[in-house]
Amino acid sequence: MTTQTINEIWNYYLTLEGDITNTSRFIEPSGQENVHSFEFAKILILACTELESVFKLLCLEITGKQPEGTIGKYKETILARYPRIVDAVVSVKRWGRTIAPFQGWDIGKLSWWNAYQEVKHNRGEYFSGASYSNAVYALSALYISILYLARTANVDFADYTSNYIESDYSKTRIIYGATKKLPDFENITT
């Protein structure tokens, strides 16, 4: 894994972040998190598709071999190595909430991931799953996964800046307090 690869992934993330930022011109997220639209469908699908790519790279970094291409296999590999990813939290500034997008993954499925699958495969019936909330959860999961990938690959990622989603895992939040390590890396030095 190279710094250039991480940079390319991050730049794609920033493009999706720009898309979600633009939606705030049309809706106020607080109180309308279940509003659904084609724009949220696009963001949800693109964020989850990119997340699958990051999962694949993360699994490759963890095991050293090409992973099987299913979310179940990715989950198995990632949680075996990083069981505390479920505790990783981010702050969604525009929404005014702190969320843990992987919370509950260790005991079941992720509702926003299920919404992605339903919207992708049967949008007509499940279009309500293309909501602001699901799009933000998917984008937040992508954000956290990129941090995990960078840390696993030993790529310095602390100075990368996000304008929509923040975490205490980045030096950019030093104003608010000491930078924290990702949950699975708290007792690891380097």
Short mmCIF file of N, CA and C in Angstrom, two decimals, residues 52-133:
data_model
loop_
_atom_site.label_atom_id
_atom_site.label_comp_id
_atom_site.label_asym_id
_atom_site.label_seq_id
_atom_site.Cartn_x
_atom_site.Cartn_y
_atom_site.Cartn_z
N GLU A 52 -16.48 -0.94 -0.10
CA GLU A 52 -16.12 -2.31 -0.46
C GLU A 52 -14.69 -2.39 -0.97
N SER A 53 -14.28 -1.42 -1.77
CA SER A 53 -12.91 -1.38 -2.27
C SER A 53 -11.91 -1.20 -1.14
N VAL A 54 -12.24 -0.33 -0.20
CA VAL A 54 -11.35 -0.11 0.95
C VAL A 54 -11.31 -1.37 1.82
N PHE A 55 -12.45 -2.02 2.03
CA PHE A 55 -12.48 -3.27 2.78
C PHE A 55 -11.57 -4.31 2.13
N LYS A 56 -11.63 -4.39 0.83
CA LYS A 56 -10.80 -5.37 0.10
C LYS A 56 -9.32 -5.08 0.34
N LEU A 57 -8.94 -3.80 0.24
CA LEU A 57 -7.54 -3.42 0.48
C LEU A 57 -7.14 -3.65 1.93
N LEU A 58 -8.04 -3.35 2.86
CA LEU A 58 -7.76 -3.56 4.28
C LEU A 58 -7.57 -5.05 4.57
N CYS A 59 -8.42 -5.88 4.00
CA CYS A 59 -8.28 -7.33 4.18
C CYS A 59 -6.97 -7.83 3.57
N LEU A 60 -6.59 -7.28 2.44
CA LEU A 60 -5.31 -7.65 1.81
C LEU A 60 -4.15 -7.26 2.72
N GLU A 61 -4.22 -6.08 3.32
CA GLU A 61 -3.17 -5.65 4.26
C GLU A 61 -3.13 -6.55 5.49
N ILE A 62 -4.28 -6.98 5.96
CA ILE A 62 -4.36 -7.81 7.17
C ILE A 62 -3.84 -9.21 6.91
N THR A 63 -4.27 -9.82 5.81
CA THR A 63 -3.96 -11.24 5.57
C THR A 63 -2.80 -11.47 4.60
N GLY A 64 -2.52 -10.48 3.77
CA GLY A 64 -1.48 -10.66 2.76
C GLY A 64 -1.94 -11.40 1.53
N LYS A 65 -3.22 -11.70 1.45
CA LYS A 65 -3.74 -12.38 0.26
C LYS A 65 -5.06 -11.75 -0.17
N GLN A 66 -5.42 -11.95 -1.42
CA GLN A 66 -6.66 -11.38 -1.95
C GLN A 66 -7.86 -11.98 -1.21
N PRO A 67 -8.69 -11.13 -0.67
CA PRO A 67 -9.85 -11.65 0.06
C PRO A 67 -10.96 -12.08 -0.88
N GLU A 68 -11.83 -12.95 -0.36
CA GLU A 68 -13.04 -13.29 -1.09
C GLU A 68 -13.90 -12.04 -1.14
N GLY A 69 -14.61 -11.85 -2.22
CA GLY A 69 -15.35 -10.62 -2.43
C GLY A 69 -16.75 -10.56 -1.87
N THR A 70 -16.93 -10.87 -0.61
CA THR A 70 -18.25 -10.74 -0.01
C THR A 70 -18.14 -9.91 1.26
N ILE A 71 -19.18 -9.17 1.59
CA ILE A 71 -19.18 -8.36 2.80
C ILE A 71 -19.02 -9.24 4.04
N GLY A 72 -19.58 -10.44 4.00
CA GLY A 72 -19.44 -11.36 5.12
C GLY A 72 -17.99 -11.74 5.38
N LYS A 73 -17.25 -12.00 4.32
CA LYS A 73 -15.83 -12.36 4.46
C LYS A 73 -15.01 -11.15 4.90
N TYR A 74 -15.33 -9.98 4.36
CA TYR A 74 -14.63 -8.76 4.78
C TYR A 74 -14.86 -8.54 6.27
N LYS A 75 -16.11 -8.66 6.68
CA LYS A 75 -16.47 -8.46 8.08
C LYS A 75 -15.69 -9.42 8.97
N GLU A 76 -15.67 -10.68 8.59
CA GLU A 76 -14.98 -11.71 9.37
C GLU A 76 -13.51 -11.35 9.55
N THR A 77 -12.85 -10.97 8.46
CA THR A 77 -11.42 -10.65 8.51
C THR A 77 -11.17 -9.37 9.31
N ILE A 78 -11.95 -8.34 9.05
CA ILE A 78 -11.74 -7.05 9.71
C ILE A 78 -12.01 -7.16 11.21
N LEU A 79 -13.12 -7.76 11.59
CA LEU A 79 -13.45 -7.86 13.01
C LEU A 79 -12.51 -8.80 13.77
N ALA A 80 -11.95 -9.79 13.09
CA ALA A 80 -10.98 -10.67 13.75
C ALA A 80 -9.73 -9.88 14.14
N ARG A 81 -9.33 -8.96 13.29
CA ARG A 81 -8.14 -8.15 13.56
C ARG A 81 -8.46 -6.88 14.34
N TYR A 82 -9.59 -6.26 14.02
CA TYR A 82 -9.96 -4.96 14.61
C TYR A 82 -11.36 -5.01 15.21
N PRO A 83 -11.54 -5.75 16.29
CA PRO A 83 -12.88 -5.88 16.87
C PRO A 83 -13.45 -4.57 17.42
N ARG A 84 -12.60 -3.61 17.71
CA ARG A 84 -13.08 -2.36 18.30
C ARG A 84 -13.42 -1.30 17.26
N ILE A 85 -13.37 -1.65 15.99
CA ILE A 85 -13.81 -0.71 14.96
C ILE A 85 -15.26 -0.31 15.24
N VAL A 86 -15.99 -1.18 15.90
CA VAL A 86 -17.39 -0.89 16.24
C VAL A 86 -17.51 0.28 17.22
N ASP A 87 -16.42 0.63 17.89
CA ASP A 87 -16.41 1.73 18.85
C ASP A 87 -15.94 3.05 18.25
N ALA A 88 -15.45 3.02 17.03
CA ALA A 88 -14.93 4.24 16.38
C ALA A 88 -16.08 5.21 16.12
N VAL A 89 -15.89 6.45 16.53
CA VAL A 89 -16.93 7.46 16.39
C VAL A 89 -16.42 8.65 15.57
N VAL A 90 -17.37 9.31 14.95
CA VAL A 90 -17.09 10.55 14.21
C VAL A 90 -18.15 11.57 14.58
N SER A 91 -17.82 12.80 14.34
CA SER A 91 -18.77 13.89 14.54
C SER A 91 -19.19 14.39 13.17
N VAL A 92 -20.50 14.43 12.93
CA VAL A 92 -21.04 14.95 11.68
C VAL A 92 -21.47 16.38 11.97
N LYS A 93 -20.60 17.31 11.59
CA LYS A 93 -20.78 18.71 11.99
C LYS A 93 -22.13 19.28 11.58
N ARG A 94 -22.50 19.13 10.35
CA ARG A 94 -23.73 19.74 9.83
C ARG A 94 -24.98 19.15 10.49
N TRP A 95 -24.90 17.88 10.85
CA TRP A 95 -26.01 17.18 11.47
C TRP A 95 -26.04 17.43 12.98
N GLY A 96 -24.88 17.78 13.52
CA GLY A 96 -24.78 18.03 14.95
C GLY A 96 -24.83 16.77 15.79
N ARG A 97 -24.33 15.67 15.24
CA ARG A 97 -24.36 14.38 15.95
C ARG A 97 -23.00 13.70 15.91
N THR A 98 -22.79 12.90 16.93
CA THR A 98 -21.65 11.99 16.96
C THR A 98 -22.22 10.60 16.73
N ILE A 99 -21.63 9.88 15.78
CA ILE A 99 -22.15 8.55 15.43
C ILE A 99 -21.03 7.52 15.38
N ALA A 100 -21.39 6.29 15.54
CA ALA A 100 -20.49 5.14 15.42
C ALA A 100 -21.03 4.27 14.29
N PRO A 101 -20.58 4.49 13.06
CA PRO A 101 -21.21 3.81 11.92
C PRO A 101 -21.09 2.28 11.92
N PHE A 102 -20.10 1.74 12.62
CA PHE A 102 -19.95 0.29 12.67
C PHE A 102 -20.54 -0.32 13.94
N GLN A 103 -21.19 0.48 14.77
CA GLN A 103 -21.76 -0.02 16.00
C GLN A 103 -22.77 -1.14 15.69
N GLY A 104 -22.62 -2.26 16.36
CA GLY A 104 -23.50 -3.40 16.18
C GLY A 104 -23.06 -4.37 15.10
N TRP A 105 -22.01 -4.04 14.36
CA TRP A 105 -21.54 -4.92 13.29
C TRP A 105 -21.05 -6.24 13.86
N ASP A 106 -20.54 -6.21 15.08
CA ASP A 106 -20.03 -7.41 15.71
C ASP A 106 -21.13 -8.40 16.09
N ILE A 107 -22.37 -7.92 16.16
CA ILE A 107 -23.46 -8.82 16.54
C ILE A 107 -24.52 -8.97 15.46
N GLY A 108 -24.35 -8.27 14.36
CA GLY A 108 -25.35 -8.36 13.29
C GLY A 108 -24.98 -7.53 12.09
N LYS A 109 -26.01 -7.20 11.35
CA LYS A 109 -25.83 -6.42 10.12
C LYS A 109 -25.97 -4.93 10.42
N LEU A 110 -25.50 -4.13 9.50
CA LEU A 110 -25.59 -2.68 9.61
C LEU A 110 -26.80 -2.21 8.81
N SER A 111 -27.68 -1.46 9.44
CA SER A 111 -28.92 -1.04 8.77
C SER A 111 -28.65 -0.21 7.52
N TRP A 112 -27.64 0.66 7.58
CA TRP A 112 -27.34 1.49 6.41
C TRP A 112 -26.76 0.64 5.28
N TRP A 113 -26.06 -0.45 5.61
CA TRP A 113 -25.53 -1.34 4.57
C TRP A 113 -26.69 -2.10 3.92
N ASN A 114 -27.64 -2.53 4.74
CA ASN A 114 -28.83 -3.20 4.20
C ASN A 114 -29.59 -2.26 3.28
N ALA A 115 -29.71 -0.99 3.68
CA ALA A 115 -30.39 0.00 2.84
C ALA A 115 -29.67 0.15 1.51
N TYR A 116 -28.35 0.17 1.54
CA TYR A 116 -27.55 0.24 0.30
C TYR A 116 -27.88 -0.93 -0.62
N GLN A 117 -27.88 -2.13 -0.05
CA GLN A 117 -28.17 -3.32 -0.86
C GLN A 117 -29.58 -3.25 -1.45
N GLU A 118 -30.53 -2.82 -0.64
CA GLU A 118 -31.91 -2.73 -1.12
C GLU A 118 -32.08 -1.65 -2.19
N VAL A 119 -31.47 -0.51 -1.98
CA VAL A 119 -31.56 0.58 -2.97
C VAL A 119 -30.86 0.17 -4.26
N LYS A 120 -29.73 -0.48 -4.12
CA LYS A 120 -28.96 -0.89 -5.30
C LYS A 120 -29.71 -1.94 -6.13
N HIS A 121 -30.34 -2.89 -5.46
CA HIS A 121 -30.95 -4.00 -6.17
C HIS A 121 -32.45 -3.85 -6.44
N ASN A 122 -33.12 -2.98 -5.69
CA ASN A 122 -34.57 -2.83 -5.88
C ASN A 122 -35.01 -1.44 -5.43
N ARG A 123 -34.48 -0.43 -6.11
CA ARG A 123 -34.72 0.95 -5.71
C ARG A 123 -36.19 1.30 -5.70
N GLY A 124 -36.97 0.78 -6.62
CA GLY A 124 -38.39 1.10 -6.67
C GLY A 124 -39.12 0.76 -5.39
N GLU A 125 -38.82 -0.37 -4.83
CA GLU A 125 -39.49 -0.82 -3.61
C GLU A 125 -38.87 -0.24 -2.34
N TYR A 126 -37.56 0.02 -2.38
CA TYR A 126 -36.85 0.43 -1.17
C TYR A 126 -36.24 1.83 -1.26
N PHE A 127 -36.82 2.67 -2.07
CA PHE A 127 -36.25 4.00 -2.29
C PHE A 127 -36.14 4.81 -1.01
N SER A 128 -37.00 4.57 -0.04
CA SER A 128 -36.94 5.31 1.22
C SER A 128 -35.62 5.07 1.96
N GLY A 129 -34.92 3.99 1.61
CA GLY A 129 -33.61 3.72 2.20
C GLY A 129 -32.52 4.65 1.70
N ALA A 130 -32.82 5.40 0.64
CA ALA A 130 -31.87 6.37 0.09
C ALA A 130 -31.99 7.67 0.86
N SER A 131 -31.76 7.58 2.17
CA SER A 131 -31.98 8.72 3.06
C SER A 131 -30.68 9.43 3.40
N TYR A 132 -30.85 10.65 3.90
CA TYR A 132 -29.70 11.42 4.38
C TYR A 132 -28.93 10.61 5.42
N SER A 133 -29.65 10.06 6.38
CA SER A 133 -29.03 9.31 7.47
C SER A 133 -28.18 8.16 6.94
#
